[in-house]
mmCIF file of C-alpha atoms and ligand atoms in Angstrom:
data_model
loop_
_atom_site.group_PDB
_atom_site.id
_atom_site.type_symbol
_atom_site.label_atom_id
_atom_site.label_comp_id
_atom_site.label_asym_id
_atom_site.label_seq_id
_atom_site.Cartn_x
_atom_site.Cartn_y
_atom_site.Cartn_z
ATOM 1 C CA UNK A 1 298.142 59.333 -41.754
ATOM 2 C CA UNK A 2 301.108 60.964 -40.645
ATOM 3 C CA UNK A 3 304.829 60.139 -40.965
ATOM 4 C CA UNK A 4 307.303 61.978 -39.519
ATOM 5 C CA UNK A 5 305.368 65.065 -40.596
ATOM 6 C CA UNK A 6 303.567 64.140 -44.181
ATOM 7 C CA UNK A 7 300.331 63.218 -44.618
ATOM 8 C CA UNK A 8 300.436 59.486 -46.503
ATOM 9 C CA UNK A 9 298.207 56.987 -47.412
ATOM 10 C CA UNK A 10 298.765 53.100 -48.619
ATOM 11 C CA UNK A 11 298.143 53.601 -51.713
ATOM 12 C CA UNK A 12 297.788 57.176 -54.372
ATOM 13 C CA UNK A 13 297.599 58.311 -57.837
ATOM 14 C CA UNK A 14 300.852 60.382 -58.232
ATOM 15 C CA UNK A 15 299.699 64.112 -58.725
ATOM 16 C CA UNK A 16 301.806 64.614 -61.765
ATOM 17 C CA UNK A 17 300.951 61.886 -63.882
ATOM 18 C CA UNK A 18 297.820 60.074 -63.346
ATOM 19 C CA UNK A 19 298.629 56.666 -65.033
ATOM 20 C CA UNK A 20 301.117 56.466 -61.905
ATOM 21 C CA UNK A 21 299.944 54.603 -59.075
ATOM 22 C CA UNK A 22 302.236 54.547 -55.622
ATOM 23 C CA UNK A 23 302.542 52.412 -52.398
ATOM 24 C CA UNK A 24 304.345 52.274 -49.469
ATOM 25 C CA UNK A 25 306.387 48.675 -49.728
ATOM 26 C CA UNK A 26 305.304 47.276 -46.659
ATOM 27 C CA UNK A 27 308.022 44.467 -46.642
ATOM 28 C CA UNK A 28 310.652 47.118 -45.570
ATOM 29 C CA UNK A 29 309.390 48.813 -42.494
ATOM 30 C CA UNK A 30 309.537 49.481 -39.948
ATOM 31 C CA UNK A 31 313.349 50.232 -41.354
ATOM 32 C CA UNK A 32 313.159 51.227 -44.237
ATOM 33 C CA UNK A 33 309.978 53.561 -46.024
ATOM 34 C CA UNK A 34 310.495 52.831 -49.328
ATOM 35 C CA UNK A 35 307.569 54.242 -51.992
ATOM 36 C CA UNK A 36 306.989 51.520 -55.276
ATOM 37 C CA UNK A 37 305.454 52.399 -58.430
ATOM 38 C CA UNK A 38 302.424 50.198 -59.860
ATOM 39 C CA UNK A 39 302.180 51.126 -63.593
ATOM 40 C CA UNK A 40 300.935 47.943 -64.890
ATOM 41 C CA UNK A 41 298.359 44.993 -64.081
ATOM 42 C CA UNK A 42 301.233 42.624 -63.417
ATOM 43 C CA UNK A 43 302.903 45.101 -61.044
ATOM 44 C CA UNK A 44 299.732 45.621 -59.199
ATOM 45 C CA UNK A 45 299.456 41.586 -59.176
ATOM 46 C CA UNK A 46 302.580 41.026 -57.960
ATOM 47 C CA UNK A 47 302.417 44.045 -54.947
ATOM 48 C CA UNK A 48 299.096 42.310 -53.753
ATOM 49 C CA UNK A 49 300.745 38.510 -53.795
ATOM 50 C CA UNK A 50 303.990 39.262 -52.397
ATOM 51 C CA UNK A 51 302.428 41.786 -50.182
ATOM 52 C CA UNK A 52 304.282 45.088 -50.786
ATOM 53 C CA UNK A 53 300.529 46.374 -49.732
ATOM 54 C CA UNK A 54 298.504 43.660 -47.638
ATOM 55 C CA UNK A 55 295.355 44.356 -45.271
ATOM 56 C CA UNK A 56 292.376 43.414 -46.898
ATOM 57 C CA UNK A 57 291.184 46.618 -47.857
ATOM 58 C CA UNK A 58 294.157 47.936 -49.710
ATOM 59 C CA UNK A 59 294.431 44.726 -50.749
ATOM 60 C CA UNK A 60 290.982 45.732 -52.358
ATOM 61 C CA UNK A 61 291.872 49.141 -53.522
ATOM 62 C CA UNK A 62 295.287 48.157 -54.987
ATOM 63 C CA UNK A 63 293.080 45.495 -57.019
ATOM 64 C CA UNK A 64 290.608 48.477 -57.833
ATOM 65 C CA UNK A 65 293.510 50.412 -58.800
ATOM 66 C CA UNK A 66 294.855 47.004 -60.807
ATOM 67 C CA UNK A 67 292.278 47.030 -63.001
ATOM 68 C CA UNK A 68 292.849 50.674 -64.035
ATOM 69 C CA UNK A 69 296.120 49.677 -64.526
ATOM 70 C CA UNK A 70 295.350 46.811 -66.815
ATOM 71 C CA UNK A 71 292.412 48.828 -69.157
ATOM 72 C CA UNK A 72 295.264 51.728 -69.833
ATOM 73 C CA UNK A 73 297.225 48.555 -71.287
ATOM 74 C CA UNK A 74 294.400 47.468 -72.918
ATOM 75 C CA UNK A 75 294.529 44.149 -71.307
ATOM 76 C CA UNK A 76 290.514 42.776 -71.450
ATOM 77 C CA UNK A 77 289.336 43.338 -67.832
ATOM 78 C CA UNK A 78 287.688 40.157 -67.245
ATOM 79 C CA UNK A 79 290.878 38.441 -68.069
ATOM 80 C CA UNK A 80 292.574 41.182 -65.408
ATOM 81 C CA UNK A 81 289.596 40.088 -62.915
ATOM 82 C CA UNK A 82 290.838 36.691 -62.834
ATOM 83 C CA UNK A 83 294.313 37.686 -62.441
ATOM 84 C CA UNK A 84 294.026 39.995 -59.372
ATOM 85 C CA UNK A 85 291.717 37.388 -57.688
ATOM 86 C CA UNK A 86 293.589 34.934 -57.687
ATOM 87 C CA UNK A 87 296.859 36.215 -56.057
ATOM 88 C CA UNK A 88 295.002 36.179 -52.619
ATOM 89 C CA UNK A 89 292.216 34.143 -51.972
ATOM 90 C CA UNK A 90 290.930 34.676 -47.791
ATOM 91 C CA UNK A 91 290.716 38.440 -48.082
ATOM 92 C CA UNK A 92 287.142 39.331 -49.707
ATOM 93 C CA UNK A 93 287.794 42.843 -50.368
ATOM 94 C CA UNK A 94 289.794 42.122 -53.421
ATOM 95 C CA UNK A 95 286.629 40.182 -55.427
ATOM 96 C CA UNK A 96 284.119 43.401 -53.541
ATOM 97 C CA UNK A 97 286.957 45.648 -55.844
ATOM 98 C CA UNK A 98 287.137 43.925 -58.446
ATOM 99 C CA UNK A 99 283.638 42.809 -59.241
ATOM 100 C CA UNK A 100 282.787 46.447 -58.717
ATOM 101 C CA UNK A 101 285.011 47.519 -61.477
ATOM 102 C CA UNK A 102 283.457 45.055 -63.862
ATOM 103 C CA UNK A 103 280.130 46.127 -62.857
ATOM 104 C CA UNK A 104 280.749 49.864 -63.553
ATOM 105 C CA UNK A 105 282.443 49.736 -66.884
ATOM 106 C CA UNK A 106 280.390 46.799 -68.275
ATOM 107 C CA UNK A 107 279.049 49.796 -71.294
ATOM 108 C CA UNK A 108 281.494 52.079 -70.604
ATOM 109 C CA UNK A 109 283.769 52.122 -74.087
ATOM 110 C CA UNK A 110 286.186 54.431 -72.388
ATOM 111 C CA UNK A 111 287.802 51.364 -69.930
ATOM 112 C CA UNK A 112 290.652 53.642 -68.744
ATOM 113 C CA UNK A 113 288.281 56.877 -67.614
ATOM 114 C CA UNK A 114 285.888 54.512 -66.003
ATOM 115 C CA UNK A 115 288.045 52.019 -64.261
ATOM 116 C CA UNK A 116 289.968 55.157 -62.918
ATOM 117 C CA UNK A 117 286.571 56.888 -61.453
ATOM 118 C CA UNK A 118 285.501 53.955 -60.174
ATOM 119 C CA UNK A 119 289.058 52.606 -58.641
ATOM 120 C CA UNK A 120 288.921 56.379 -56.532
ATOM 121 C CA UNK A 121 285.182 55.721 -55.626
ATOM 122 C CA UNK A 122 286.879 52.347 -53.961
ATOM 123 C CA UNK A 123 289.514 53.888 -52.421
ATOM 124 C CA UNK A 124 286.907 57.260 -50.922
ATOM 125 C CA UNK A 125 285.053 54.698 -49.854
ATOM 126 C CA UNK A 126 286.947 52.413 -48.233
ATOM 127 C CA UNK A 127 288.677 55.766 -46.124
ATOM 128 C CA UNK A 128 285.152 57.038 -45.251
ATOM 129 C CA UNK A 129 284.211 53.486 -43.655
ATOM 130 C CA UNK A 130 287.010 53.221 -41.682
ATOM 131 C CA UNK A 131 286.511 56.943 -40.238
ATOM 132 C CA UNK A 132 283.158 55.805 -39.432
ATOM 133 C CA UNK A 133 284.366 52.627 -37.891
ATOM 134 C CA UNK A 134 286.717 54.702 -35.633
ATOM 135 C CA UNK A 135 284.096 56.896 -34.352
ATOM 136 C CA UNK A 136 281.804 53.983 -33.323
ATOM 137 C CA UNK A 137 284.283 52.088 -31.911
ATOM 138 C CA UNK A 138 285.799 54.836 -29.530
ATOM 139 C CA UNK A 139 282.447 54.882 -27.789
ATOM 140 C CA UNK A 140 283.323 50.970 -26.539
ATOM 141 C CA UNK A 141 286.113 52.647 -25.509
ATOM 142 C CA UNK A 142 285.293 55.702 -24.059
ATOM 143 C CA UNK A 143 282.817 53.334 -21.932
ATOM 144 C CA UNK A 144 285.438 51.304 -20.412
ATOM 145 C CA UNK A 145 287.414 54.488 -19.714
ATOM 146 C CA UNK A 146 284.723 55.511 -17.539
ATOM 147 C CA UNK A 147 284.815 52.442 -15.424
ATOM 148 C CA UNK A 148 288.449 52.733 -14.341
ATOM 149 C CA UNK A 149 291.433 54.522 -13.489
ATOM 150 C CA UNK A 150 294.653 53.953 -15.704
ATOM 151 C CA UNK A 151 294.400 53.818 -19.496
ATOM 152 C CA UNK A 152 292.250 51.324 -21.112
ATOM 153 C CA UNK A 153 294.510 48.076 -22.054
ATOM 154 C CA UNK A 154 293.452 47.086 -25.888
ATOM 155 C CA UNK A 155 294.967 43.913 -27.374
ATOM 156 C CA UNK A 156 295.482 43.896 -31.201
ATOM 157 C CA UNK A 157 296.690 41.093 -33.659
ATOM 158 C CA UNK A 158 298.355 41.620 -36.933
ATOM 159 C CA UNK A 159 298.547 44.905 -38.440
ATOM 160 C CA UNK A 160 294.840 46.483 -39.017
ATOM 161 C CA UNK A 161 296.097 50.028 -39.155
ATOM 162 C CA UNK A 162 296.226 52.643 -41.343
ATOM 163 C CA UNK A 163 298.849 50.478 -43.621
ATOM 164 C CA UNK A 164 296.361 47.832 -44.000
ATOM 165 C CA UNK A 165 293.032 50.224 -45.296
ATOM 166 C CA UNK A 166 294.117 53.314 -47.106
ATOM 167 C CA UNK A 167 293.274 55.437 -43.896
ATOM 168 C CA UNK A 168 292.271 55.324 -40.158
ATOM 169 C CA UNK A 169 292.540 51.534 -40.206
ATOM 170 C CA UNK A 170 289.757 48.667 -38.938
ATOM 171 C CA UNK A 171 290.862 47.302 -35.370
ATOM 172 C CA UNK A 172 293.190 50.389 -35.059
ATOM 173 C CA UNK A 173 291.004 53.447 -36.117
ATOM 174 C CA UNK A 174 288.744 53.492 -33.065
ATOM 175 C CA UNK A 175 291.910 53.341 -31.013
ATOM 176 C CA UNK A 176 293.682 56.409 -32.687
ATOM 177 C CA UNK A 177 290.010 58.108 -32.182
ATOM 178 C CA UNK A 178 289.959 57.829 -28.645
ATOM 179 C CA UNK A 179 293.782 58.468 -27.936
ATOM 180 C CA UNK A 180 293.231 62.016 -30.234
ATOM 181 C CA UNK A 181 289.971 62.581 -27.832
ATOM 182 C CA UNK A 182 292.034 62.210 -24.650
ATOM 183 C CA UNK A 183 291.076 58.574 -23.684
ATOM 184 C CA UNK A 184 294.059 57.178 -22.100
ATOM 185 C CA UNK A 185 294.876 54.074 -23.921
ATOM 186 C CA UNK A 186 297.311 51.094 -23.900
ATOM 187 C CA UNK A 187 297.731 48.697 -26.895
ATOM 188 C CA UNK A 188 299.178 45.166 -26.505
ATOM 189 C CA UNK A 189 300.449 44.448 -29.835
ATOM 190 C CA UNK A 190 301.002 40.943 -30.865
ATOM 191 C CA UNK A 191 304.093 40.474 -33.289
ATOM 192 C CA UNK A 192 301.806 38.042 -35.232
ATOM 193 C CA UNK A 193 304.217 35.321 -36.574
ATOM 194 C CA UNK A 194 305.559 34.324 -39.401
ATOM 195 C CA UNK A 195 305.373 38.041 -41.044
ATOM 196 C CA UNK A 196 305.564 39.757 -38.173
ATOM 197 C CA UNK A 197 302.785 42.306 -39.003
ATOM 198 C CA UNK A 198 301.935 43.511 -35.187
ATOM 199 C CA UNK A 199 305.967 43.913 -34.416
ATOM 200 C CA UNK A 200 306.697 45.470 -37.592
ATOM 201 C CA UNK A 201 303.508 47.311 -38.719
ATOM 202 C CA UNK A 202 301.238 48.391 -35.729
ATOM 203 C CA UNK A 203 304.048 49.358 -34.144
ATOM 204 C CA UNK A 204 305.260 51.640 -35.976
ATOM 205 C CA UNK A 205 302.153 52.925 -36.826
ATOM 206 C CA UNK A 206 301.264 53.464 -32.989
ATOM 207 C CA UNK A 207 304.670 55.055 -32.832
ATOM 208 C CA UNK A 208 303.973 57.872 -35.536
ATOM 209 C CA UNK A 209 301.089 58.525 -33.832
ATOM 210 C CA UNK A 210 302.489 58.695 -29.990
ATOM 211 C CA UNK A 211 300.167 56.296 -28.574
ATOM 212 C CA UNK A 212 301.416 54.279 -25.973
ATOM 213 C CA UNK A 213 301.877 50.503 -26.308
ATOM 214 C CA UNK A 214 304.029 47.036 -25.778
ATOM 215 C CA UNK A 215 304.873 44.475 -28.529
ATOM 216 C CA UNK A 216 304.376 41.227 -26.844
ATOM 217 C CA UNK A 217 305.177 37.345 -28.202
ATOM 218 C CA UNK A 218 301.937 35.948 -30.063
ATOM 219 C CA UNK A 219 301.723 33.489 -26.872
ATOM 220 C CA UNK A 220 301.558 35.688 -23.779
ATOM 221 C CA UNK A 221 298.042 37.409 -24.561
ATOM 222 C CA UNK A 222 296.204 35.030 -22.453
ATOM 223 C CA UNK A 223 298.265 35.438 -19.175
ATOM 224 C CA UNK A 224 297.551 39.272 -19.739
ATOM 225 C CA UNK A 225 294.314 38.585 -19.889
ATOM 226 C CA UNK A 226 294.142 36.002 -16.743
ATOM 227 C CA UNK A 227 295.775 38.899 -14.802
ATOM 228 C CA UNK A 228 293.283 41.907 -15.655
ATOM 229 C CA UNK A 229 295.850 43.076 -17.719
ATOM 230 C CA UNK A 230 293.688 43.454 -20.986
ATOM 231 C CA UNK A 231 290.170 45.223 -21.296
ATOM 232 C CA UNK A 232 289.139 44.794 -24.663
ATOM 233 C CA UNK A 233 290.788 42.757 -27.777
ATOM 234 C CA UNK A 234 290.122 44.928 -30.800
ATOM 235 C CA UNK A 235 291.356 42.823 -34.485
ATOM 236 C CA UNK A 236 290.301 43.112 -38.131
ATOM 237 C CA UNK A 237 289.299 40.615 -40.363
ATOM 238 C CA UNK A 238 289.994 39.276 -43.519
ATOM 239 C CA UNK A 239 286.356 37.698 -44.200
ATOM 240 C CA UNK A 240 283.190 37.975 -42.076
ATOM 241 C CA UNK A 241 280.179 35.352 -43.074
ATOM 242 C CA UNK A 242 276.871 37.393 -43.028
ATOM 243 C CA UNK A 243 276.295 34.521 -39.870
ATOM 244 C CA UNK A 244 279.117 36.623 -37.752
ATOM 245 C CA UNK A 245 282.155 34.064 -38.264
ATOM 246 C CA UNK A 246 285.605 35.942 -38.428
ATOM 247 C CA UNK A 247 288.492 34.654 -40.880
ATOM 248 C CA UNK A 248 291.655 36.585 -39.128
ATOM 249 C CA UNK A 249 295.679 37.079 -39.335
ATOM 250 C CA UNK A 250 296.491 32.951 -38.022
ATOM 251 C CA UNK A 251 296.381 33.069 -34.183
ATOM 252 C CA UNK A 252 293.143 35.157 -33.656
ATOM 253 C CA UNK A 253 291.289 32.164 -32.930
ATOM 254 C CA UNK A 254 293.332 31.221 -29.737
ATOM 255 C CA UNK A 255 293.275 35.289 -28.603
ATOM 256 C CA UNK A 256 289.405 34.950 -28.790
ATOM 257 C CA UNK A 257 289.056 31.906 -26.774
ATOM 258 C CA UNK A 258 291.515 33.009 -23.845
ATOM 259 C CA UNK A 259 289.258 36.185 -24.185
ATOM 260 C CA UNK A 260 286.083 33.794 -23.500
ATOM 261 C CA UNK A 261 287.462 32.327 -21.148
ATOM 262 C CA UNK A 262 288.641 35.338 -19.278
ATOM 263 C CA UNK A 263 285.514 37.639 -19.431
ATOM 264 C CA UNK A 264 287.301 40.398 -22.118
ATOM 265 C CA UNK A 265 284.960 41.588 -24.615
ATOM 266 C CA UNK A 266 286.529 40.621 -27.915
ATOM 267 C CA UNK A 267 285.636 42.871 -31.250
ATOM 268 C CA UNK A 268 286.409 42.508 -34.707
ATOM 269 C CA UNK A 269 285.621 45.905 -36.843
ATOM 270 C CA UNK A 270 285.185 45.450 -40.484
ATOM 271 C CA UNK A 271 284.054 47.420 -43.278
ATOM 272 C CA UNK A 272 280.927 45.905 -45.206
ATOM 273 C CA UNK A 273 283.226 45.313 -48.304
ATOM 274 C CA UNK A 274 284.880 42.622 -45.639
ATOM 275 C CA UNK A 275 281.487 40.632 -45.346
ATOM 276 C CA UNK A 276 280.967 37.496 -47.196
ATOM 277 C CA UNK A 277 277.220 37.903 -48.155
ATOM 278 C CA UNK A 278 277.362 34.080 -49.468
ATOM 279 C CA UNK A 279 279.109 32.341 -47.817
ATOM 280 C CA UNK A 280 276.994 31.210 -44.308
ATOM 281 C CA UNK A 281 279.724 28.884 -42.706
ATOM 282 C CA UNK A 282 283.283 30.514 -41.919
ATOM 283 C CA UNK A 283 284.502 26.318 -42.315
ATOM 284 C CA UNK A 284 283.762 27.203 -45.761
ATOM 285 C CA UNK A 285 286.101 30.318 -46.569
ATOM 286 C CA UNK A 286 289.326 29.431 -48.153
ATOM 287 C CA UNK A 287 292.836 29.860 -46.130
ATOM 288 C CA UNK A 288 295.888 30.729 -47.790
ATOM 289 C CA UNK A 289 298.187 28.922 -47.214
ATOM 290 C CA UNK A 290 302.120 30.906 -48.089
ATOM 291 C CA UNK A 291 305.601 29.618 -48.673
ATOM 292 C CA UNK A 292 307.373 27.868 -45.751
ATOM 293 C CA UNK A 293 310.318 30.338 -45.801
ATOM 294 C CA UNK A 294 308.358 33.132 -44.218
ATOM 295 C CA UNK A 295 307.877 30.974 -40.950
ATOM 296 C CA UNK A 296 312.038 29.380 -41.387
ATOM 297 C CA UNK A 297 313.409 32.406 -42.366
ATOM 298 C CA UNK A 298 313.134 36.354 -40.390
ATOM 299 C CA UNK A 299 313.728 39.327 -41.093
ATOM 300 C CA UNK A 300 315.710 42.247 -39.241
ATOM 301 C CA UNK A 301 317.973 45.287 -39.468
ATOM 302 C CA UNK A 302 321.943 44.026 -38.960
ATOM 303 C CA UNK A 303 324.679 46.217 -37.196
ATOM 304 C CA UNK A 304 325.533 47.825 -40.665
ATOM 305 C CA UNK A 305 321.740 48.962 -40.715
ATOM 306 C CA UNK A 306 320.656 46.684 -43.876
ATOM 307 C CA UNK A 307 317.893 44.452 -44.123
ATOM 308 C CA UNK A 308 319.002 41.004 -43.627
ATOM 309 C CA UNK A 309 317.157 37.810 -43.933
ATOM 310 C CA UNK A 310 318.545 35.015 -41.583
ATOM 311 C CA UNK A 311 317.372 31.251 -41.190
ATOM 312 C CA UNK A 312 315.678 30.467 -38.226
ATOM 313 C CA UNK A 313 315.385 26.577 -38.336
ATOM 314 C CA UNK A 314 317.220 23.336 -38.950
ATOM 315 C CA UNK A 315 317.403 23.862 -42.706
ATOM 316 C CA UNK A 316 315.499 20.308 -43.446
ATOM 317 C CA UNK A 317 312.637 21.090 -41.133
ATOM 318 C CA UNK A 318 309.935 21.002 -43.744
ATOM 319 C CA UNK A 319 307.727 24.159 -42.219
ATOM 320 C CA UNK A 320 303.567 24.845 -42.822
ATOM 321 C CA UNK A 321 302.795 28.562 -42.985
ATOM 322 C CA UNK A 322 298.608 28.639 -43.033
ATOM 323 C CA UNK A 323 297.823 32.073 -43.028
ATOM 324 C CA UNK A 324 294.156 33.073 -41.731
ATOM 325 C CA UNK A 325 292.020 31.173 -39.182
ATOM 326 C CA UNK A 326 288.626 31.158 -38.146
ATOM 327 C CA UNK A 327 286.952 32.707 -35.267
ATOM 328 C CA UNK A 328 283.922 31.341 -34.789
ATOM 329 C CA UNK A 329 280.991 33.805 -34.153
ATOM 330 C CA UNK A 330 280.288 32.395 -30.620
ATOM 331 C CA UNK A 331 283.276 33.834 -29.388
ATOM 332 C CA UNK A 332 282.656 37.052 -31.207
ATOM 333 C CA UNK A 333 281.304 39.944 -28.281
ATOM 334 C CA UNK A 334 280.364 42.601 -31.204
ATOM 335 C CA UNK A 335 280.934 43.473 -34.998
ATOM 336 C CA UNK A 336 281.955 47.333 -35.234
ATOM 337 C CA UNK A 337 281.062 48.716 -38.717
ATOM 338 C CA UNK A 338 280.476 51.551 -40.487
ATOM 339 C CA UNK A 339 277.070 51.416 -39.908
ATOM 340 C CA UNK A 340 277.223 50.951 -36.250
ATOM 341 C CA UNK A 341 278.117 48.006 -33.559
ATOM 342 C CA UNK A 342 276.216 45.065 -34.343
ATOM 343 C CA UNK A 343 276.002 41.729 -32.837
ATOM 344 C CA UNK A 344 277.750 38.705 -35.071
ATOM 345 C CA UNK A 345 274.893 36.779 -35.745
ATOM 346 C CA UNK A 346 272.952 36.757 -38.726
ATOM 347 C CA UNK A 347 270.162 38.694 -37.215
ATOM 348 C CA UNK A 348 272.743 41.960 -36.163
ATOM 349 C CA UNK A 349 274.226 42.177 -39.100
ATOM 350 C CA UNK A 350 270.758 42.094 -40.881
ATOM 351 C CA UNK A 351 269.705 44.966 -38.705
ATOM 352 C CA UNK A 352 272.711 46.975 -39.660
ATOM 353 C CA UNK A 353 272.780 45.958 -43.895
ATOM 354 C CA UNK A 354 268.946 44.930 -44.416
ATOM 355 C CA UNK A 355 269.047 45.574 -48.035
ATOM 356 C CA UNK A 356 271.809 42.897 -48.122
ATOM 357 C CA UNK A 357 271.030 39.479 -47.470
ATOM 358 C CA UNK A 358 267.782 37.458 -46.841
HETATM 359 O O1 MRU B 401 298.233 38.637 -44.435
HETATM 360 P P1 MRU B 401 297.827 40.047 -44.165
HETATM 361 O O2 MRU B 401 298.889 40.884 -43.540
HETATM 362 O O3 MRU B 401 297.218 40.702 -45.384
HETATM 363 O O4 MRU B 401 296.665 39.906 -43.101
HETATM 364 C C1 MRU B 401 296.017 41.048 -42.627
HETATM 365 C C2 MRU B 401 295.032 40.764 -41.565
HETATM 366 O O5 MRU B 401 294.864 39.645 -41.140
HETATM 367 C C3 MRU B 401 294.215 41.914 -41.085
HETATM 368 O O6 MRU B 401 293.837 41.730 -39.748
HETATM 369 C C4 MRU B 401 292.951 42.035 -41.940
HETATM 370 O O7 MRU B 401 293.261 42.057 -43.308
HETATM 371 C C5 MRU B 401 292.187 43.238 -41.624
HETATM 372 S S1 MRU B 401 292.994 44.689 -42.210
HETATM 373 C C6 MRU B 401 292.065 45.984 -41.759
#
């Protein structure tokens, strides 16, 4: 992805020494681009918890990444395992990583060579999905393009960008594939309280790239949508039950059922690492629930151009920050995956990943 000229990505092995691993500390945009070092398991622990890097599938690839980090310290890697999965527990990705590492250097006796192949494989393939996710999902676009004059409106929650995957993004990368194939486009972007993800992240993101778009208060989607305003909602997920239910950024339920309500096709795109292949009811994955000071307290730039943080509430206002919610799949119009566009039911996704469940 680009910035301001230079090709980035969340998260890379520095070129001139390979036990270096970089991210882009997401807590200081959109004011600040500030590059971190990971160079040991704690770091990487720490980055995924406090989320320097958040998404869930950088969230997976910083954990991939993580465990490299923890075999060049010789720290046993099923001890590391339990440390990286427990700093987050909604997004899926990061056990997907994780368990793959174990998997793959089970027999290996060099940890450090193997955990770094493998914690690249993650990464390649995490960009390659997303790619593929973009091109799919620029067809629903391209399709409602053809139906009307005037770009086509998208509504996005959170940040499922580029910052949030590696590359390309989930909800975001079909959107940056039709905008670079000439589809006029439009993105509503909710600011996603308490972190502010859409106003801080997407934004920014969708301002590096040039595409047009409108950060709007987490509560005015549905009037857009009651007045035409919106022709698609397109959001990412943190956890998808193989039965099509959608754990999302807090406040995707209520965009999904004004989207019901209102006729607007509403799609979540995921890579398979975000499925829950287990798990068959989404009133069964776990929410995270955060600190109270991220919804008392905000965050801006101040006159003298630092980063300030400034209290938002009566100070004695106890505050309850639950992070995720579930969409249930009823309200779901279509998966978009690597693999193709899928209904979210059991028997779509099926179709799409038959050597998976069943
Ligand atoms: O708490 P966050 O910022 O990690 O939550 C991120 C989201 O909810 C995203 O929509 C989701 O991880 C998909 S990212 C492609």
């Amino acid at each position: 992805m680009n910035v301001d000229g230079k090709q980035y990505r969340g998260i890379w092995v520095n070129e001139r020494d390979k036990k270096l691993i970089q991210i882009i500390d997401q807590r200081h945009l959109p004011h600040k681009f500030i590059i971190e070092d990971l160079k040991t398991l704690d770091d990487a622990a720490i980055a995924i918890k406090d989320m320097h890097v958040r998404g869930a599938p950088l969230i997976g690839a910083t954990a991939g990444y993580g465990m490299y980090l923890a075999a060049l310290e010789c720290i046993d890697l099923e001890e590391a395992a339990r440390k990286l999965k427990s700093t987050r527990p909604t997004a899926i990705d990061l056990a997907w990583a994780v368990d793959w590492q174990l998997k793959e250097t089970k027999d290996k006796t060099d940890k450090a060579a193997a955990t770094f192949e493998t914690a690249n494989k993650i990464t390649e393939e995490i960009v390659e999905q997303c790619r593929k996710i973009g091109q799919h999902g620029m067809k629903l676009i391209e399709d409602i393009s053809r139906k009307k004059e005037g770009p086509v409106n998208i509504l996005t929650h959170c940040n499922a960008g580029w910052l949030a995957t590696v590359d390309y993004g989930t909800a975001t990368a079909p959107i940056y594939a039709a905008f670079d194939k000439g589809i006029k486009v439009h993105v509503w972007v909710d600011e996603t309280r308490p972190r502010n993800q859409g106003a801080r992240l997407t934004a920014w993101e969708l301002l590096q790239h040039g595409i047009p778009h409108t950060i709007i208060a987490d509560n005015v989607g549905g009037h857009l949508m009651q007045h035409g305003m919106v022709d698609m909602v397109v959001v990412g997920t943190d956890r998808t039950t193989y039965t099509g239910d959608v754990a999302n950024k807090i406040g995707t339920y209520l965009k999904a059922l004004a989207a019901k309500d209102t006729n607007v096709p509403f799609y979540v795109a995921l890579p398979s690492s975000t499925f829950d292949w287990k798990t068959s009811s989404g009133m069964d994955i776990p929410i995270e629930q955060r600190g109270d000071e991220e919804v008392k307290y905000i965050q801006g730039k101040d006159n003298s151009g630092e980063l300030t943080k400034v209290l938002l509430t009566p100070e004695k206002s106890p505050a309850a920050n639950y992070a995720f919610d579930v969409t249930p799949a009823r309200l779901v119009t279509g998966l978009i995956t690597e693999r193709g566009v899928c209904g979210a039911d059991k028997e779509g996704i099926k179709k799409l990943y038959p050597e998976k469940n069943g």
